[in-house]
Amino acid sequence: MPTQPTQTLTASSADLARAADLLAQGDSVAFPTETVYGLGGDARSGPAVARVYEAKGRPAFNPLIAHVPDIETAQRLVMWSHMADRLAMAFWPGPLTLVLPLREGHGIAPLVTAGLDTLAVRVPAHPTARALLRAFGGPLAAPSANPSGRISPTTAAHVLAGLGGRIAAVIDDGACDVGLESTIVGLADDTPRLLRPGGLPAEPIEAALGQELVRHHVSDALNAPGQLLSHYAPKATLRLNAEVARTDEVLLAFGGVSGDLNLSRNGDLTEAAANLFGHLHELDLTGRPIAVAPIPDHGLGAAINDRLRRAAAPRDS
Ligand code: TXA
Ligand code: MG
């Protein structure tokens, strides 16, 4: 694709107005959310969404999340339900995405859903994401702002390293707090499903619903089409549950284990989630294989391990 200079914008209202103009023109703009940086495009415009896929080099069957400013806007796009209401009231704005049947007259470009009859929607909590949605005045389709198959960006520098020259602008507003993509819950039928573990642990979601989420393992049929096994991959190979590094490896440690970088010396899973992608990016720059210490599998640890398993999975080159 042709290269273009990528502008770096701030979160000032003048710059957000500039970003909204670029989006209205059909350009792609990367912006911070509380989870990771997203690459936004006008969700009502096929060409704008195509540009997002193109910049990422993303397989066209992998649908995108529509970001909206509030519950009312979401309700205009999808068929709302009692369960959707419970989860939205409890966790929006925040790191939770709901998949619901599209509603008649939704106006969403088919490329956003990759032809599915359901739509993933989310109300982000980050003040800059919210201000941008208000300035733009429409839904933004926004996958994570990384080249397809690479790890998600948690800073504007990560975005520029992966997509500089391929997108119109990035809004630089510091590092993302959560550091993991949103949790995706499927509510397309009567059975609530955990389609992707993420920044909101499953336990509080189940408590709010008063029932368990049906979990899908990566080996199941691709119910979230993005669940390609190798999806969040650094360039280096990854070896999981490593207590010590082999001679040529760098070690990503956790808790008391000592290594080249530590996700959280105190064994705090929230801190580890926020550090995960940044540390992987940094270790990837060494060009050496990465060994990763064991991470407990509860709470946010489940999402961290999910990302690590995908990053470690054999990939087609
Ligand atoms: O935190 C996040 O969710 C970030 C920020 C930018 O909001 N976005 C993000 O988007 O992670 P992306 O495109 O990297 O991941 C979207 C996931 C994919 O796994 C995709 O397959 C799934 O959502 N998805 C989208 N629409 C779906 C649908 N209708 N049914 C099932 N899964 C869907
Ligand atoms: Mg992604």
XYZ file of C-alpha atoms and ligand atoms in Angstrom:
351
model
C 0.000 0.000 0.000
C 1.177 3.588 -0.561
C 2.969 5.173 2.362
C 1.811 8.440 3.905
C 3.295 10.554 6.681
C 1.677 9.614 10.006
C 0.864 12.657 12.132
C 1.311 12.441 15.881
C -1.538 14.282 17.626
C -2.142 15.127 21.273
C -5.344 14.789 23.302
C -6.057 18.547 23.050
C -9.518 19.446 21.765
C -8.003 21.065 18.647
C -6.106 17.863 17.853
C -9.169 15.685 18.550
C -11.165 17.852 16.126
C -8.375 17.283 13.576
C -8.563 13.512 14.234
C -12.365 13.588 13.829
C -11.949 15.355 10.466
C -9.495 12.721 9.272
C -11.942 9.988 10.316
C -14.818 11.757 8.544
C -12.642 11.791 5.404
C -12.336 8.014 5.658
C -8.795 7.969 7.062
C -7.521 5.674 9.826
C -6.505 7.197 13.173
C -4.959 5.286 16.072
C -6.165 6.283 19.534
C -5.638 5.157 23.126
C -8.220 3.109 24.993
C -7.862 1.772 28.546
C -7.010 -1.663 27.086
C -4.682 -1.127 24.091
C -4.354 1.442 21.283
C -7.042 0.957 18.644
C -6.905 1.776 14.929
C -10.149 3.634 14.273
C -12.116 3.985 11.069
C -15.699 5.125 10.407
C -17.746 1.942 11.040
C -20.474 3.144 8.628
C -18.114 3.442 5.673
C -16.918 0.394 3.738
C -13.873 2.170 2.268
C -12.840 3.578 5.658
C -13.058 0.111 7.229
C -11.206 -1.413 4.279
C -8.371 1.030 4.928
C -8.152 -0.214 8.528
C -7.896 -3.850 7.366
C -5.384 -2.829 4.732
C -3.137 -0.915 7.134
C -3.086 -3.922 9.488
C -2.744 -6.496 6.727
C -5.631 -8.220 8.485
C -7.390 -11.301 7.067
C -10.776 -10.112 5.875
C -12.708 -12.781 7.795
C -11.661 -11.343 11.142
C -14.406 -8.902 12.219
C -13.908 -5.674 14.171
C -15.333 -4.141 17.347
C -17.594 -1.077 16.996
C -16.701 1.510 19.645
C -19.552 3.748 20.780
C -19.835 6.520 23.376
C -22.742 5.130 25.414
C -25.342 2.382 25.926
C -28.015 4.266 23.949
C -25.830 4.297 20.837
C -25.113 0.579 21.262
C -28.835 -0.127 21.520
C -29.385 1.457 18.113
C -26.922 -0.953 16.516
C -27.755 -4.314 18.126
C -30.727 -6.220 19.541
C -30.489 -5.508 23.231
C -31.277 -8.126 25.858
C -31.686 -8.524 29.589
C -28.189 -10.023 29.903
C -26.694 -7.236 27.784
C -28.323 -4.705 30.057
C -26.914 -6.302 33.201
C -23.387 -6.407 31.862
C -23.480 -2.938 30.309
C -24.826 -1.405 33.519
C -22.172 -3.148 35.589
C -19.086 -2.747 33.368
C -19.489 0.003 30.753
C -17.612 2.135 30.148
C -14.800 -0.410 30.444
C -12.809 -3.329 29.036
C -15.804 -5.471 28.029
C -17.077 -6.166 24.501
C -20.525 -7.658 23.905
C -21.441 -9.614 20.767
C -25.151 -9.262 19.937
C -27.380 -9.734 16.876
C -27.333 -6.758 14.500
C -30.434 -4.666 14.520
C -32.392 -3.633 11.431
C -31.255 -0.247 10.089
C -27.935 -0.420 11.962
C -25.978 1.326 9.201
C -22.764 -0.587 9.981
C -20.607 -1.445 6.958
C -20.656 -5.238 6.309
C -16.880 -5.303 6.332
C -16.946 -4.519 10.072
C -18.688 -7.809 10.870
C -16.996 -9.665 8.003
C -20.469 -10.677 6.916
C -21.651 -12.064 10.296
C -25.152 -11.180 11.526
C -23.765 -10.230 14.936
C -21.799 -7.152 15.982
C -19.176 -6.726 18.680
C -19.751 -3.430 20.559
C -17.904 -1.722 23.348
C -18.048 1.564 25.283
C -14.425 2.383 26.166
C -13.539 4.098 29.447
C -10.461 6.063 28.353
C -11.289 9.800 28.469
C -9.466 10.452 25.167
C -11.286 7.611 23.402
C -14.566 8.998 24.726
C -13.732 12.555 23.672
C -12.784 11.317 20.195
C -16.063 9.385 19.851
C -17.973 12.510 20.829
C -15.995 14.719 18.431
C -16.483 12.223 15.600
C -20.157 11.625 16.363
C -20.367 8.063 15.033
C -19.287 4.484 15.751
C -15.609 3.687 15.231
C -14.505 0.270 14.074
C -11.219 -0.253 15.868
C -9.053 -3.325 16.055
C -5.856 -3.135 18.044
C -3.442 -0.805 16.211
C -0.802 -3.381 15.278
C 0.046 -5.190 12.066
C -2.069 -8.356 11.949
C -0.520 -11.240 13.872
C 1.775 -9.018 15.940
C 1.420 -8.051 19.584
C -0.974 -5.277 20.546
C 0.350 -1.739 21.149
C 0.087 -0.124 24.559
C 1.915 3.109 23.627
C 1.886 5.459 20.628
C 5.530 4.470 20.009
C 4.420 0.830 19.532
C 1.767 2.027 17.071
C 4.301 4.029 15.066
C 6.800 1.155 15.063
C 4.195 -1.162 13.517
C 2.001 1.123 11.409
C 3.970 4.368 10.886
C 3.592 5.436 7.248
C 0.460 3.289 6.810
C -2.078 5.373 8.808
C -3.059 9.048 8.838
C -2.432 9.798 12.515
C -1.920 8.508 16.032
C -3.182 10.293 19.141
C -0.414 10.006 21.730
C -1.837 10.013 25.244
C 0.588 7.821 27.137
C 0.507 4.148 28.075
C -2.699 2.126 28.401
C -3.685 1.198 31.969
C -5.114 -2.274 31.424
C -2.674 -3.430 28.757
C -4.796 -6.379 27.547
C -7.617 -6.263 25.025
C -11.199 -6.250 26.229
C -12.939 -9.396 27.391
C -15.448 -10.522 24.729
C -18.756 -12.047 25.828
C -21.067 -13.573 23.228
C -24.760 -12.906 23.880
C -26.118 -13.910 20.481
C -28.354 -16.615 22.014
C -29.514 -17.716 25.472
C -26.096 -19.028 26.445
C -23.571 -16.370 27.492
C -20.126 -17.323 26.188
C -16.623 -16.177 26.961
C -15.307 -15.637 23.415
C -12.026 -14.038 24.470
C -10.595 -13.626 27.962
C -9.320 -10.088 28.434
C -8.956 -7.045 30.642
C -12.074 -7.758 32.702
C -11.793 -11.091 34.538
C -14.537 -13.673 33.956
C -15.430 -13.995 37.652
C -17.136 -10.578 38.132
C -18.966 -11.024 34.806
C -20.361 -14.343 36.023
C -21.303 -12.749 39.339
C -23.225 -9.978 37.531
C -25.027 -12.498 35.301
C -25.687 -14.935 38.124
C -24.506 -17.751 35.859
C -21.356 -19.228 34.427
C -19.962 -18.255 31.045
C -19.531 -21.129 28.627
C -15.840 -21.213 27.817
C -14.422 -21.961 24.444
C -10.973 -23.390 24.111
C -8.727 -22.295 21.283
C -9.079 -25.778 19.783
C -12.870 -25.314 19.436
C -14.426 -24.142 16.216
C -13.607 -20.484 15.629
C -16.574 -18.930 17.385
C -14.710 -15.627 17.675
C -13.159 -15.582 14.251
C -10.156 -13.754 15.717
C -9.243 -16.828 17.683
C -6.618 -17.841 15.199
C -4.160 -19.764 17.314
C -1.129 -17.709 16.433
C -2.418 -14.186 16.694
C -0.469 -12.150 19.203
C 2.955 -13.146 18.028
C 6.268 -11.401 18.533
C 8.910 -12.111 15.883
C 10.890 -14.260 18.302
C 9.835 -17.760 19.368
C 8.333 -18.074 22.821
C 8.764 -20.871 25.364
C 6.191 -20.870 28.188
C 6.365 -22.052 31.821
C 10.132 -21.710 31.851
C 11.797 -21.582 35.268
C 15.217 -20.683 33.845
C 16.409 -19.377 30.497
C 18.478 -21.538 28.167
C 21.803 -20.111 26.979
C 20.521 -18.117 24.005
C 17.163 -17.071 25.526
C 16.019 -13.920 27.292
C 13.698 -14.547 30.248
C 10.432 -12.738 30.935
C 9.991 -13.287 34.649
C 7.058 -13.071 37.053
C 7.107 -12.706 40.830
C 10.208 -14.081 42.598
C 11.776 -15.546 39.440
C 14.636 -13.342 38.232
C 14.983 -12.592 34.530
C 15.755 -9.942 31.930
C 12.415 -8.216 32.558
C 9.773 -8.946 35.202
C 6.014 -8.647 34.562
C 5.466 -7.984 38.264
C 7.987 -8.556 41.038
C 5.158 -8.620 43.589
C 3.258 -11.218 41.609
C 0.459 -8.701 40.925
C -1.563 -9.899 37.903
C -3.004 -6.442 37.140
C 0.491 -4.990 36.934
C 1.588 -8.016 34.857
C -1.248 -7.484 32.358
C -0.332 -3.821 31.953
C 3.324 -4.765 31.339
C 2.761 -7.798 29.110
C 2.841 -6.386 25.596
C 5.378 -3.647 26.386
C 7.811 -6.194 27.835
C 7.287 -8.594 24.901
C 7.951 -5.723 22.467
C 11.133 -4.840 24.343
C 12.463 -8.405 24.572
C 11.579 -8.981 20.923
C 14.047 -6.199 20.031
C 16.916 -8.355 21.359
C 16.303 -10.767 18.465
C 16.683 -13.727 20.877
C 14.126 -16.439 21.712
C 11.973 -15.528 24.716
C 11.384 -17.826 27.701
C 8.436 -16.893 29.919
C 8.099 -17.824 33.603
C 4.875 -19.554 34.789
C 1.922 -17.197 35.409
C -0.933 -18.243 37.746
C -4.073 -19.031 35.744
C -6.713 -17.217 37.806
C -8.280 -13.742 37.328
C -6.331 -11.703 34.756
C -3.746 -14.502 34.690
C -6.158 -16.506 32.488
C -6.121 -13.754 29.846
C -2.348 -13.305 30.107
C -1.824 -17.043 29.584
C -4.266 -17.022 26.661
C -2.220 -14.292 24.943
C 1.028 -16.089 25.711
C -0.244 -19.410 24.322
C -1.255 -17.666 21.093
C 2.055 -15.873 20.867
C 3.843 -19.213 21.366
C 1.700 -21.196 18.905
C 3.296 -22.446 15.719
C 2.581 -19.943 12.958
C 2.315 -20.023 9.251
C 5.008 -17.632 8.138
O -9.652 -3.911 23.846
C -10.044 -4.154 22.702
O -11.000 -4.895 22.467
C -9.276 -3.463 21.554
C -9.478 -1.968 21.710
C -8.895 -1.192 20.572
O -10.833 -1.675 21.902
N -9.723 -3.937 20.290
C -9.441 -5.183 19.850
O -9.907 -5.452 18.595
O -8.829 -6.012 20.500
P -9.416 -6.660 17.719
O -9.955 -6.403 16.377
O -7.939 -6.815 17.807
O -10.140 -7.901 18.301
C -11.527 -8.038 18.059
C -11.952 -9.439 18.352
C -11.471 -10.417 17.313
O -10.994 -11.578 17.963
C -12.734 -10.706 16.519
O -12.718 -11.944 15.916
C -13.793 -10.584 17.595
O -13.373 -9.467 18.325
N -15.103 -10.257 17.030
C -15.462 -9.134 16.410
N -16.738 -9.202 15.978
C -17.197 -10.411 16.357
C -18.430 -11.082 16.221
N -19.464 -10.531 15.582
N -18.549 -12.322 16.745
C -17.509 -12.882 17.395
N -16.305 -12.298 17.556
C -16.146 -11.080 17.046
Mg -5.841 -7.503 17.881
